[in-house]
Each structure stands twice: as structure tokens, then as C-alpha cells.
Amino acid sequence: MKKHVSIGVLRAAVGALALIAAGCGGGGEKKGGGSTGGGGGGNVKALPASSCAPLEYKGSGDADYLIATDLPMQGGSRTQTTQMVGAIKYLLQQQNWKAGKYKIAFQACDDSTAQLGKWDADKCSANSHAYAQNSKLLAVLGTFNSGCAQIEIPVLNQAPGGGLLLFSSANTYGCITEPCAGDEPEKYYPSGKRNYVRVAPSDPNQGAVDAKFLADKGVKSVYVLDDKEAYGLGVAKNFAGAAKALNIKVLGFSAFDPKQANFRALFTRVKNTNPDAIFIGGLIDENSGQLINDKVAILGPNTPDPNSGVMLMLPDGYTTDAVFQRAEGGTPNAKGAFFSVAGVGIDKYKGAALTFINGFKSTLNGKPVDPYAILAAQAGRVLLDAIDKSDGTRANIIDNVFNTKVSNGLIGNFAFNKNGDLTGAKGAAVLFTIYKGTNHLVTLNSGVAPQADLVQAARKEAAG
């Protein structure tokens, strides 16, 4: 999920600022269950207060090391990211704030700004430099948006100690890890060694699932829109490739500017092509309420009746109940749209995942567990196990994560390939859920597996 920028230009522009930021914000560690507000006590120094919440540690004695999350804590995504942070803290509490013999402190860092209401490129760059320079920070659980990952990975790839792990439970842009056109993904790993893994399946899989769903609904033609960012454009291309392989006619492929006051002219042009369906690659944070309102105003209901309407298919950048809420930037007009996200329906999880869900939901004051909280907890468990088995160095933790093999985990069985993607996966790790919108997300199809030939068609389209 995601914005495509020039890494070199951005690094040069904000490098000096990031170095200053890394040295300020101070803060001490949390000792013996109590927090300190500053002063740098103990061995663990807090990350900058300009981006990060206070350091937390509720174990005995002093913390040895630190882990952090890097997520957008402002904007429409915060419904999901707040739970992701909560899932990591819940996991640490369950393990008495320890990974084996190591005592682990935690900080939740924000890569968004109030002005944008979403992830911010400058913030991602400044954060990554601060992470690299904090010698007690062992790994970062993030990012949420693929565009932010594009900025952070190469900085952390060259961090002291053999690189710093970035472990995402939400990035889905395929070219961060998979061979693509040009210099992707090599440009993200200047050291030549991978320092990035993810437990979310990449978007060629999601594109394949969404296209097959529409084909099964009888869709013969589609118009594709994207936000011009890494995730939005990437998933739109993936979807288009899979759609073409299913003989769905792609009538047009256009970008939209989320900063526009309205999108009526755009949807009027789309209407002239007479599509059966619309697919939009983007984020809830990108003026989604206005975008969907104008789609419905010009093209009719999202679930067509015999006389009017054009089906609306939205990928995981929109898949949260916040999409129906005006206060969160969404709109009730999202009713009837179809949504996709990795994993199975919350009510379909069993075993270790069900145990986690039952325990974690007691911390949510009646709110439903978000699917990304489960993915975040899975990433957290893998990371803490890797730290437990390590010699306490960043490089060894990276090696341990890449050598991980999980059986009966929260999302099933899986390992990581040399690119940092899931391999040998069975269970929820390689499945998707399709939701239909009412005033919230309602599970329609759970446990949908992507079709291999459609995944290849989706991947080929994005790499071309």
C-alpha cells in the first residue's frame, strides 16, 4: 500500500534533517514496569519523540533491546494500524516483554502527518535514518504502505550491524521483492543482502483473486483507475493482467489525483465507455469518500440492478469498516461495493489464530478484530523467535528470520524465500477474503486461493 518516489533524490534532500532528528527526542527506557519521560536511562535509548510514542517496557529490570513499529497512525488507516500496534503490545505482554533471555522494549512510530492524513515520504526517510542509528533497535515491524517501504528499505539495508530488518505485515507491492522492469527490486538493496520480509502475500495474488471474482460475477468489461502510487498503480496493473487473461475487456486505465475537489469529470469519461465494473487501486486515506460518492452519482449503485449501476471492486487499501464512515474519510455510499484482503474471515480462523483472537479482542472494547492485527501478531511472533535464537546482533536476526519455518502459526504454515516472500505456505497465509459492503464489511467468500496462471498473468503485466 504506497507512493513511488526517487530514492536517491529524496535521500539527498532529507538526509541532513534525518541526522538531526535521530539525535533529538531523547527519552529513557521503561524500567520495572514504569515509564520514564526522558533522560536516556539504562541501555536503551528511545527513538525520537517527533515521530514515536513514548518507549514502553513492562518487564522486570531494565530492557536490553528495542523493537519498533512504523505505521501511519493518522488518517483513515489508523483504524487498522492502532490494532496492529495493540497486537504487538499484547504479544509482548504475553511473553513478559522478553524474547528468550533478552528483555525487549517497544515503541510505536508514526510515518504519517496530519497535513496529509496518510504516510509521508519525508517522515519515512527521517524515521529510517533514526532507526539505523539507534544501536539498540533490533528490528522494525512495518511499513503499512509500500511507498514508505521503498524509502526505508535501502536506508536500513546499509544500517550499522549488517543491516536492520524491516518486517511488514501489510506491504503488497510486488516489485519490492520480485523481479520487475528496470532496477526493481535491486535498487532497494544496495548492500546486496536482503533485509526485508513480509507475511502479506504480494498483489499479483490479490489481482488474480479480484479478477476471477468479477469474471465469476459475469463481468465482461472493466475500467481500471489508480492513484499513481506504488501500491495503487501496482495492484491496478496486476488486476488488469489477470482480467485480460480471463478475457475481461479492459476499456481504459487512468490515474486520478486524490487532491481533486471532485471526480465527476473522471467518472463521466468512464461512463462513456459503458463498463460492467470499475476497479480502483488506491487507499482509503486518498479522498475515498468523495471518490466513491462521485462514482455512485455518475455511474449508479455499486451492486447493479437490471436497469442501472456499475459494479465496484476495491482491493485491501480500502478494506476496513472506516470506508463507510464520513468521520474517517469514507462514505456510506461504499455500500454494495466488493472488497478483498489477505487471509480468511475472522470467524474462520482456528487453532493458534483463534486463541490469539479470543485473547486480543478483550483489549478492544467491543470492536471487531481487524485482519491486519492477525498478520501483525504473526510477524511479531516470528521476530521475537528470531531474536530469541540470535546472538543479539542485527545481522544474525535477519538471518534467523529468513531461515524461519512456521508450522501451525496464526496464518498457517510458511517459510520465506530468498526474496523475503512467503513460500511453502498452507492455510490463511495464501488465501484471500472477499467482502461486500453494507454499513460494514460482510464476509462473502472466505479462503479464496489465487489461481496460479492468473497470478503469472498479473505479475507479467506489472513487470512489463
Short mmCIF file of C-alpha atoms in Angstrom, two decimals:
data_model
loop_
_atom_site.label_atom_id
_atom_site.label_comp_id
_atom_site.label_asym_id
_atom_site.label_seq_id
_atom_site.Cartn_x
_atom_site.Cartn_y
_atom_site.Cartn_z
CA MET A 1 0.00 0.00 0.00
CA LYS A 2 2.20 3.07 -1.09
CA LYS A 3 3.90 6.02 -3.18
CA HIS A 4 6.58 5.78 -5.82
CA VAL A 5 9.41 8.28 -5.41
CA SER A 6 13.06 8.63 -6.40
CA ILE A 7 15.09 7.14 -3.58
CA GLY A 8 18.29 9.00 -4.41
CA VAL A 9 16.71 12.42 -4.70
CA LEU A 10 14.71 12.01 -1.53
CA ARG A 11 17.67 10.74 0.45
CA ALA A 12 19.78 13.71 -0.55
CA ALA A 13 17.02 16.17 0.25
CA VAL A 14 16.20 14.94 3.73
CA GLY A 15 19.38 13.22 4.85
CA ALA A 16 20.61 16.15 6.91
CA LEU A 17 17.23 16.57 8.55
CA ALA A 18 17.10 12.89 9.42
CA LEU A 19 20.53 13.04 11.09
CA ILE A 20 19.36 15.91 13.28
CA ALA A 21 16.10 14.11 14.10
CA ALA A 22 17.98 10.99 15.11
CA GLY A 23 19.80 12.93 17.77
CA CYS A 24 16.78 14.58 19.35
CA GLY A 25 13.62 13.38 21.00
CA GLY A 26 15.67 11.65 23.70
CA GLY A 27 13.78 9.63 26.21
CA GLY A 28 14.75 6.90 28.56
CA GLU A 29 13.75 3.30 28.82
CA LYS A 30 10.86 1.93 30.76
CA LYS A 31 12.13 0.14 33.84
CA GLY A 32 10.48 -2.44 36.05
CA GLY A 33 7.03 -1.74 34.64
CA GLY A 34 7.20 2.05 34.98
CA SER A 35 7.92 4.60 32.27
CA THR A 36 10.46 7.38 32.19
CA GLY A 37 9.70 10.55 30.28
CA GLY A 38 13.25 11.42 29.21
CA GLY A 39 16.90 11.39 30.11
CA GLY A 40 18.04 8.20 28.39
CA GLY A 41 18.22 5.89 31.39
CA GLY A 42 19.56 2.34 31.13
CA ASN A 43 20.96 0.77 27.99
CA VAL A 44 18.03 1.51 25.66
CA LYS A 45 17.63 4.98 24.24
CA ALA A 46 14.22 5.97 22.91
CA LEU A 47 13.60 6.83 19.30
CA PRO A 48 12.75 10.48 18.51
CA ALA A 49 9.61 11.82 20.14
CA SER A 50 8.95 13.77 16.94
CA SER A 51 7.78 10.52 15.33
CA CYS A 52 7.40 7.96 18.09
CA ALA A 53 5.21 7.40 21.12
CA PRO A 54 6.97 7.00 24.49
CA LEU A 55 9.11 3.94 24.95
CA GLU A 56 7.29 1.09 26.70
CA TYR A 57 8.68 -1.71 28.80
CA LYS A 58 6.70 -3.55 31.48
CA GLY A 59 9.08 -6.36 32.28
CA SER A 60 11.40 -6.80 35.24
CA GLY A 61 14.68 -4.94 35.49
CA ASP A 62 15.96 -2.93 32.53
CA ALA A 63 15.30 -3.66 28.87
CA ASP A 64 18.21 -4.97 26.78
CA TYR A 65 16.94 -4.07 23.33
CA LEU A 66 14.20 -2.28 21.47
CA ILE A 67 11.80 -3.11 18.64
CA ALA A 68 9.50 -0.61 16.93
CA THR A 69 6.52 -0.40 14.64
CA ASP A 70 6.49 2.06 11.73
CA LEU A 71 2.89 2.70 10.63
CA PRO A 72 0.62 5.61 9.66
CA MET A 73 -1.11 6.49 12.93
CA GLN A 74 -3.11 9.35 11.38
CA GLY A 75 -5.74 9.23 8.65
CA GLY A 76 -8.21 6.55 7.60
CA SER A 77 -5.73 3.70 8.09
CA ARG A 78 -5.43 4.33 11.82
CA THR A 79 -8.40 2.03 12.49
CA GLN A 80 -6.17 -0.80 11.27
CA THR A 81 -2.78 0.42 12.46
CA THR A 82 -3.93 1.09 16.02
CA GLN A 83 -4.89 -2.57 16.26
CA MET A 84 -1.59 -3.63 14.70
CA VAL A 85 0.29 -1.74 17.42
CA GLY A 86 -2.03 -3.20 20.03
CA ALA A 87 -1.37 -6.71 18.73
CA ILE A 88 2.41 -6.31 19.16
CA LYS A 89 1.99 -4.94 22.68
CA TYR A 90 -0.40 -7.78 23.54
CA LEU A 91 2.15 -10.28 22.25
CA LEU A 92 4.94 -8.71 24.30
CA GLN A 93 2.73 -8.78 27.39
CA GLN A 94 2.03 -12.48 26.79
CA GLN A 95 5.77 -13.11 26.67
CA ASN A 96 6.57 -10.93 29.69
CA TRP A 97 8.35 -8.42 27.43
CA LYS A 98 11.01 -10.98 26.60
CA ALA A 99 12.41 -12.85 23.61
CA GLY A 100 14.15 -15.77 25.27
CA LYS A 101 16.83 -14.31 27.54
CA TYR A 102 16.54 -10.83 26.02
CA LYS A 103 14.32 -8.16 27.60
CA ILE A 104 12.55 -6.21 24.87
CA ALA A 105 11.20 -2.66 24.98
CA PHE A 106 8.81 -1.26 22.38
CA GLN A 107 7.98 1.98 20.61
CA ALA A 108 5.18 2.76 18.17
CA CYS A 109 6.39 5.20 15.50
CA ASP A 110 4.26 7.20 13.08
CA ASP A 111 5.21 7.64 9.42
CA SER A 112 2.21 9.86 8.61
CA THR A 113 1.43 13.56 9.02
CA ALA A 114 -1.79 15.30 10.00
CA GLN A 115 -1.45 17.54 6.95
CA LEU A 116 -1.55 14.62 4.51
CA GLY A 117 -3.68 12.34 6.66
CA LYS A 118 -1.58 9.42 5.40
CA TRP A 119 2.03 8.27 5.10
CA ASP A 120 4.56 10.97 4.28
CA ALA A 121 7.76 10.47 2.27
CA ASP A 122 9.86 12.87 4.34
CA LYS A 123 8.66 11.25 7.56
CA CYS A 124 9.54 7.78 6.26
CA SER A 125 13.04 8.94 5.36
CA ALA A 126 13.66 10.69 8.69
CA ASN A 127 12.34 7.68 10.60
CA SER A 128 14.56 5.23 8.74
CA HIS A 129 17.71 7.24 9.48
CA ALA A 130 16.79 7.40 13.16
CA TYR A 131 16.20 3.65 13.23
CA ALA A 132 19.52 2.91 11.56
CA GLN A 133 21.46 4.94 14.12
CA ASN A 134 19.85 3.55 17.28
CA SER A 135 22.19 0.67 18.07
CA LYS A 136 19.75 -0.98 20.50
CA LEU A 137 16.98 -1.19 17.92
CA LEU A 138 16.92 -4.76 16.60
CA ALA A 139 14.14 -4.59 14.01
CA VAL A 140 11.23 -2.53 12.70
CA LEU A 141 7.76 -4.00 12.20
CA GLY A 142 6.44 -2.06 9.21
CA THR A 143 5.68 -0.43 6.99
CA PHE A 144 1.95 -0.33 6.21
CA ASN A 145 2.38 1.44 2.87
CA SER A 146 4.61 0.05 0.13
CA GLY A 147 5.73 3.53 -0.95
CA CYS A 148 7.13 4.13 2.53
CA ALA A 149 8.90 0.77 2.38
CA GLN A 150 10.55 1.81 -0.89
CA ILE A 151 12.15 4.70 1.02
CA GLU A 152 13.06 2.89 4.23
CA ILE A 153 14.44 -0.41 2.92
CA PRO A 154 17.63 0.97 1.29
CA VAL A 155 18.45 3.12 4.34
CA LEU A 156 18.00 0.19 6.71
CA ASN A 157 19.81 -2.09 4.28
CA GLN A 158 23.01 -0.13 4.97
CA ALA A 159 22.46 0.33 8.71
CA PRO A 160 25.34 -0.45 11.10
CA GLY A 161 25.49 -4.03 12.31
CA GLY A 162 24.87 -5.72 8.98
CA GLY A 163 21.60 -4.01 8.13
CA LEU A 164 18.35 -3.60 10.05
CA LEU A 165 15.33 -5.82 9.45
CA LEU A 166 12.12 -4.28 8.10
CA PHE A 167 9.30 -6.80 8.58
CA SER A 168 5.95 -5.93 7.03
CA SER A 169 2.54 -7.42 7.63
CA ALA A 170 0.83 -5.12 5.13
CA ASN A 171 3.04 -4.18 2.14
CA THR A 172 1.78 -5.87 -1.02
CA TYR A 173 3.55 -4.09 -3.92
CA GLY A 174 5.17 -6.97 -5.80
CA CYS A 175 8.27 -5.18 -7.09
CA ILE A 176 9.71 -4.58 -3.62
CA THR A 177 10.79 -8.22 -3.67
CA GLU A 178 10.06 -9.75 -7.07
CA PRO A 179 11.97 -9.15 -10.33
CA CYS A 180 10.33 -6.32 -12.25
CA ALA A 181 11.15 -3.92 -15.04
CA GLY A 182 14.12 -1.57 -14.68
CA ASP A 183 16.15 -1.76 -11.48
CA GLU A 184 13.44 -3.10 -9.18
CA PRO A 185 13.90 -4.66 -6.72
CA GLU A 186 17.72 -4.43 -6.78
CA LYS A 187 17.77 -0.70 -6.07
CA TYR A 188 16.23 -1.29 -2.65
CA TYR A 189 19.15 -3.49 -1.52
CA PRO A 190 22.42 -1.61 -2.20
CA SER A 191 24.41 -3.90 0.11
CA GLY A 192 23.40 -6.90 -1.98
CA LYS A 193 21.81 -8.61 1.04
CA ARG A 194 18.08 -8.70 1.70
CA ASN A 195 16.86 -7.11 4.92
CA TYR A 196 13.11 -7.14 4.20
CA VAL A 197 10.42 -9.80 4.62
CA ARG A 198 6.64 -9.74 4.68
CA VAL A 199 3.81 -12.03 5.75
CA ALA A 200 1.29 -10.36 3.43
CA PRO A 201 1.02 -12.02 0.01
CA SER A 202 2.00 -9.72 -2.87
CA ASP A 203 -0.52 -8.08 -5.16
CA PRO A 204 -0.20 -10.39 -8.16
CA ASN A 205 -2.12 -12.79 -5.89
CA GLN A 206 -4.75 -10.21 -4.96
CA GLY A 207 -5.14 -9.06 -8.57
CA ALA A 208 -5.75 -12.65 -9.62
CA VAL A 209 -8.39 -13.20 -6.92
CA ASP A 210 -10.24 -9.96 -7.68
CA ALA A 211 -10.31 -10.54 -11.44
CA LYS A 212 -11.57 -14.10 -11.02
CA PHE A 213 -14.28 -12.89 -8.65
CA LEU A 214 -15.56 -10.39 -11.21
CA ALA A 215 -15.39 -12.95 -14.01
CA ASP A 216 -17.48 -15.33 -11.91
CA LYS A 217 -19.99 -12.49 -11.45
CA GLY A 218 -20.38 -12.28 -15.21
CA VAL A 219 -18.30 -9.14 -15.74
CA LYS A 220 -17.20 -8.79 -19.38
CA SER A 221 -15.65 -5.33 -19.29
CA VAL A 222 -13.91 -3.18 -16.70
CA TYR A 223 -12.38 0.27 -16.34
CA VAL A 224 -9.28 0.48 -14.12
CA LEU A 225 -8.27 3.53 -12.05
CA ASP A 226 -5.15 4.08 -9.92
CA ASP A 227 -3.66 6.73 -7.62
CA LYS A 228 -0.21 6.71 -9.31
CA GLU A 229 1.47 5.38 -6.16
CA ALA A 230 3.44 2.15 -5.89
CA TYR A 231 0.65 0.13 -4.31
CA GLY A 232 -2.28 1.65 -6.18
CA LEU A 233 -0.65 1.51 -9.61
CA GLY A 234 0.89 -1.89 -8.92
CA VAL A 235 -2.31 -3.61 -7.82
CA ALA A 236 -4.21 -1.96 -10.70
CA LYS A 237 -1.72 -3.39 -13.19
CA ASN A 238 -1.87 -6.79 -11.51
CA PHE A 239 -5.64 -6.80 -11.69
CA ALA A 240 -5.63 -5.70 -15.34
CA GLY A 241 -3.23 -8.50 -16.29
CA ALA A 242 -5.37 -11.15 -14.63
CA ALA A 243 -8.55 -9.65 -16.10
CA LYS A 244 -7.14 -9.81 -19.63
CA ALA A 245 -6.19 -13.45 -19.07
CA LEU A 246 -9.85 -14.09 -18.23
CA ASN A 247 -10.99 -12.32 -21.42
CA ILE A 248 -12.41 -9.39 -19.48
CA LYS A 249 -12.03 -6.35 -21.71
CA VAL A 250 -10.08 -3.52 -20.05
CA LEU A 251 -11.81 -0.45 -21.51
CA GLY A 252 -9.40 2.06 -20.02
CA PHE A 253 -6.60 2.51 -17.48
CA SER A 254 -6.40 6.01 -15.96
CA ALA A 255 -4.87 7.74 -12.97
CA PHE A 256 -6.73 10.04 -10.60
CA ASP A 257 -5.39 12.81 -8.37
CA PRO A 258 -6.61 12.29 -4.77
CA LYS A 259 -6.27 16.04 -4.17
CA GLN A 260 -9.02 16.89 -6.65
CA ALA A 261 -12.12 18.54 -5.18
CA ASN A 262 -14.33 16.07 -7.05
CA PHE A 263 -14.12 13.30 -9.63
CA ARG A 264 -17.28 13.83 -11.64
CA ALA A 265 -15.47 14.62 -14.89
CA LEU A 266 -13.39 11.46 -14.47
CA PHE A 267 -16.41 9.23 -13.96
CA THR A 268 -18.27 10.91 -16.82
CA ARG A 269 -15.41 9.83 -19.11
CA VAL A 270 -15.56 6.35 -17.61
CA LYS A 271 -19.33 6.20 -18.13
CA ASN A 272 -18.88 6.84 -21.84
CA THR A 273 -17.02 3.52 -22.14
CA ASN A 274 -20.02 1.64 -20.66
CA PRO A 275 -18.12 -0.72 -18.30
CA ASP A 276 -19.65 -3.56 -16.32
CA ALA A 277 -17.30 -2.85 -13.42
CA ILE A 278 -14.75 -0.40 -12.01
CA PHE A 279 -11.54 -1.40 -10.23
CA ILE A 280 -9.72 1.27 -8.20
CA GLY A 281 -6.14 0.88 -6.96
CA GLY A 282 -5.70 3.30 -4.05
CA LEU A 283 -6.13 3.96 -0.34
CA ILE A 284 -8.93 4.92 2.00
CA ASP A 285 -6.82 7.94 3.00
CA GLU A 286 -6.95 9.41 -0.52
CA ASN A 287 -10.24 11.31 -0.54
CA SER A 288 -12.03 7.98 -0.85
CA GLY A 289 -15.34 9.35 0.39
CA GLN A 290 -15.53 11.90 -2.42
CA LEU A 291 -14.24 9.39 -4.97
CA ILE A 292 -16.90 6.82 -4.14
CA ASN A 293 -19.65 9.45 -3.82
CA ASP A 294 -18.91 10.67 -7.34
CA LYS A 295 -18.71 7.14 -8.71
CA VAL A 296 -22.22 6.44 -7.39
CA ALA A 297 -23.54 9.81 -8.56
CA ILE A 298 -22.37 9.30 -12.15
CA LEU A 299 -22.39 5.52 -12.59
CA GLY A 300 -25.07 4.41 -10.15
CA PRO A 301 -25.11 1.78 -7.39
CA ASN A 302 -22.05 -0.37 -6.71
CA THR A 303 -24.11 -3.54 -6.94
CA PRO A 304 -26.00 -3.12 -10.20
CA ASP A 305 -29.68 -3.80 -10.59
CA PRO A 306 -31.06 -4.71 -14.05
CA ASN A 307 -31.52 -1.06 -15.00
CA SER A 308 -28.58 0.87 -13.53
CA GLY A 309 -25.29 0.72 -11.71
CA VAL A 310 -21.71 -0.36 -12.28
CA MET A 311 -20.01 -2.90 -10.01
CA LEU A 312 -17.21 -1.51 -7.82
CA MET A 313 -14.24 -3.69 -6.82
CA LEU A 314 -11.79 -2.35 -4.24
CA PRO A 315 -8.56 -4.02 -3.04
CA ASP A 316 -7.18 -4.07 0.50
CA GLY A 317 -6.23 -0.38 0.55
CA TYR A 318 -9.92 0.25 1.17
CA THR A 319 -10.80 -2.88 3.15
CA THR A 320 -11.71 -1.50 6.55
CA ASP A 321 -15.01 -0.54 8.16
CA ALA A 322 -13.73 3.04 8.18
CA VAL A 323 -14.52 3.21 4.45
CA PHE A 324 -18.22 3.58 5.36
CA GLN A 325 -17.68 6.33 7.92
CA ARG A 326 -17.61 10.00 6.94
CA ALA A 327 -15.61 10.83 10.08
CA GLU A 328 -12.85 8.53 8.85
CA GLY A 329 -12.82 9.93 5.31
CA GLY A 330 -15.16 7.28 3.91
CA THR A 331 -18.81 7.34 2.88
CA PRO A 332 -21.99 5.31 3.35
CA ASN A 333 -22.10 5.21 -0.47
CA ALA A 334 -19.49 2.43 -0.29
CA LYS A 335 -22.49 0.19 0.32
CA GLY A 336 -22.69 -2.61 -2.21
CA ALA A 337 -19.03 -2.46 -3.23
CA PHE A 338 -16.85 -5.56 -3.09
CA PHE A 339 -13.56 -5.62 -1.19
CA SER A 340 -10.62 -8.02 -0.88
CA VAL A 341 -7.96 -8.63 1.77
CA ALA A 342 -5.41 -11.31 2.58
CA GLY A 343 -6.38 -14.08 4.96
CA VAL A 344 -9.68 -15.70 5.85
CA GLY A 345 -12.71 -14.20 7.56
CA ILE A 346 -12.19 -13.51 11.26
CA ASP A 347 -14.83 -16.13 12.08
CA LYS A 348 -12.97 -18.74 10.01
CA TYR A 349 -9.66 -18.78 11.91
CA LYS A 350 -8.89 -21.81 14.06
CA GLY A 351 -6.16 -23.10 16.36
CA ALA A 352 -3.45 -20.63 17.34
CA ALA A 353 -5.15 -17.78 15.49
CA LEU A 354 -8.44 -18.34 17.30
CA THR A 355 -6.62 -18.36 20.64
CA PHE A 356 -4.99 -15.06 19.73
CA ILE A 357 -8.27 -13.54 18.51
CA ASN A 358 -10.14 -14.53 21.67
CA GLY A 359 -7.45 -13.04 23.88
CA PHE A 360 -6.76 -9.91 21.86
CA LYS A 361 -10.38 -8.90 21.37
CA SER A 362 -10.71 -8.47 25.14
CA THR A 363 -8.49 -5.39 24.75
CA LEU A 364 -10.64 -3.77 22.02
CA ASN A 365 -13.67 -2.56 23.99
CA GLY A 366 -16.10 -4.44 21.81
CA LYS A 367 -14.57 -3.57 18.42
CA PRO A 368 -14.06 -6.44 15.96
CA VAL A 369 -10.55 -7.75 15.39
CA ASP A 370 -9.07 -6.33 12.18
CA PRO A 371 -7.44 -8.85 9.79
CA TYR A 372 -4.19 -6.87 9.83
CA ALA A 373 -3.90 -7.33 13.59
CA ILE A 374 -3.52 -11.07 13.00
CA LEU A 375 -0.84 -10.51 10.36
CA ALA A 376 0.97 -8.08 12.68
CA ALA A 377 0.91 -10.58 15.52
CA GLN A 378 2.27 -13.28 13.20
CA ALA A 379 5.14 -11.01 12.18
CA GLY A 380 5.77 -10.18 15.81
CA ARG A 381 5.95 -13.84 16.80
CA VAL A 382 8.43 -14.64 14.04
CA LEU A 383 10.57 -11.67 15.03
CA LEU A 384 10.62 -12.48 18.75
CA ASP A 385 11.53 -16.10 17.99
CA ALA A 386 14.36 -14.90 15.73
CA ILE A 387 15.65 -12.59 18.47
CA ASP A 388 15.45 -15.46 20.98
CA LYS A 389 17.67 -17.62 18.74
CA SER A 390 20.10 -14.81 17.95
CA ASP A 391 23.36 -13.54 19.37
CA GLY A 392 21.74 -10.13 19.77
CA THR A 393 23.09 -8.69 16.51
CA ARG A 394 21.02 -7.21 13.73
CA ALA A 395 22.65 -9.35 11.06
CA ASN A 396 22.00 -12.59 12.94
CA ILE A 397 18.35 -11.67 13.48
CA ILE A 398 17.93 -11.09 9.74
CA ASP A 399 19.49 -14.49 9.04
CA ASN A 400 17.23 -16.18 11.60
CA VAL A 401 14.08 -14.64 10.12
CA PHE A 402 14.99 -15.76 6.60
CA ASN A 403 15.60 -19.28 7.96
CA THR A 404 12.24 -19.37 9.75
CA LYS A 405 9.83 -22.23 9.14
CA VAL A 406 6.44 -21.84 10.81
CA SER A 407 4.06 -24.73 11.42
CA ASN A 408 0.52 -24.09 12.68
CA GLY A 409 1.14 -20.39 13.07
CA LEU A 410 -1.52 -17.72 13.21
CA ILE A 411 -1.77 -17.77 9.41
CA GLY A 412 -0.88 -21.43 8.90
CA ASN A 413 2.37 -22.95 7.63
CA PHE A 414 5.00 -20.96 5.77
CA ALA A 415 8.66 -20.11 5.28
CA PHE A 416 10.40 -17.23 3.46
CA ASN A 417 12.16 -17.48 0.11
CA LYS A 418 15.38 -15.63 -0.73
CA ASN A 419 13.37 -12.58 -1.80
CA GLY A 420 11.60 -12.24 1.55
CA ASP A 421 8.22 -13.51 0.33
CA LEU A 422 6.17 -16.39 1.67
CA THR A 423 6.94 -19.83 0.29
CA GLY A 424 5.61 -23.30 1.00
CA ALA A 425 2.57 -21.65 2.51
CA LYS A 426 -0.56 -23.53 3.53
CA GLY A 427 -3.61 -22.12 5.25
CA ALA A 428 -4.62 -18.48 5.64
CA ALA A 429 -1.18 -17.29 4.53
CA VAL A 430 -2.06 -17.74 0.86
CA LEU A 431 -5.81 -17.20 0.96
CA PHE A 432 -8.00 -14.13 0.50
CA THR A 433 -11.41 -12.99 1.66
CA ILE A 434 -13.97 -11.11 -0.43
CA TYR A 435 -16.30 -8.81 1.48
CA LYS A 436 -19.44 -6.99 0.44
CA GLY A 437 -20.20 -3.61 1.94
CA THR A 438 -23.34 -2.75 3.90
CA ASN A 439 -22.64 -0.25 6.64
CA HIS A 440 -19.68 -2.50 7.45
CA LEU A 441 -17.74 -5.33 5.81
CA VAL A 442 -19.68 -8.57 5.47
CA THR A 443 -17.82 -11.76 4.54
CA LEU A 444 -18.93 -13.04 1.15
CA ASN A 445 -16.22 -15.54 0.14
CA SER A 446 -13.62 -16.69 2.65
CA GLY A 447 -10.47 -18.68 1.99
CA VAL A 448 -10.18 -17.91 -1.72
CA ALA A 449 -6.95 -19.21 -3.28
CA PRO A 450 -5.41 -17.33 -6.22
CA GLN A 451 -5.25 -19.25 -9.49
CA ALA A 452 -1.61 -19.85 -10.46
CA ASP A 453 -1.90 -18.93 -14.13
CA LEU A 454 -3.72 -15.71 -13.26
CA VAL A 455 -1.01 -14.80 -10.74
CA GLN A 456 1.56 -15.16 -13.51
CA ALA A 457 -0.53 -13.02 -15.86
CA ALA A 458 -0.86 -10.38 -13.14
CA ARG A 459 2.88 -10.43 -12.44
CA LYS A 460 3.73 -10.17 -16.14
CA GLU A 461 1.50 -7.10 -16.59
CA ALA A 462 3.15 -5.24 -13.70
CA ALA A 463 6.67 -6.14 -14.81
CA GLY A 464 6.11 -5.08 -18.42
#
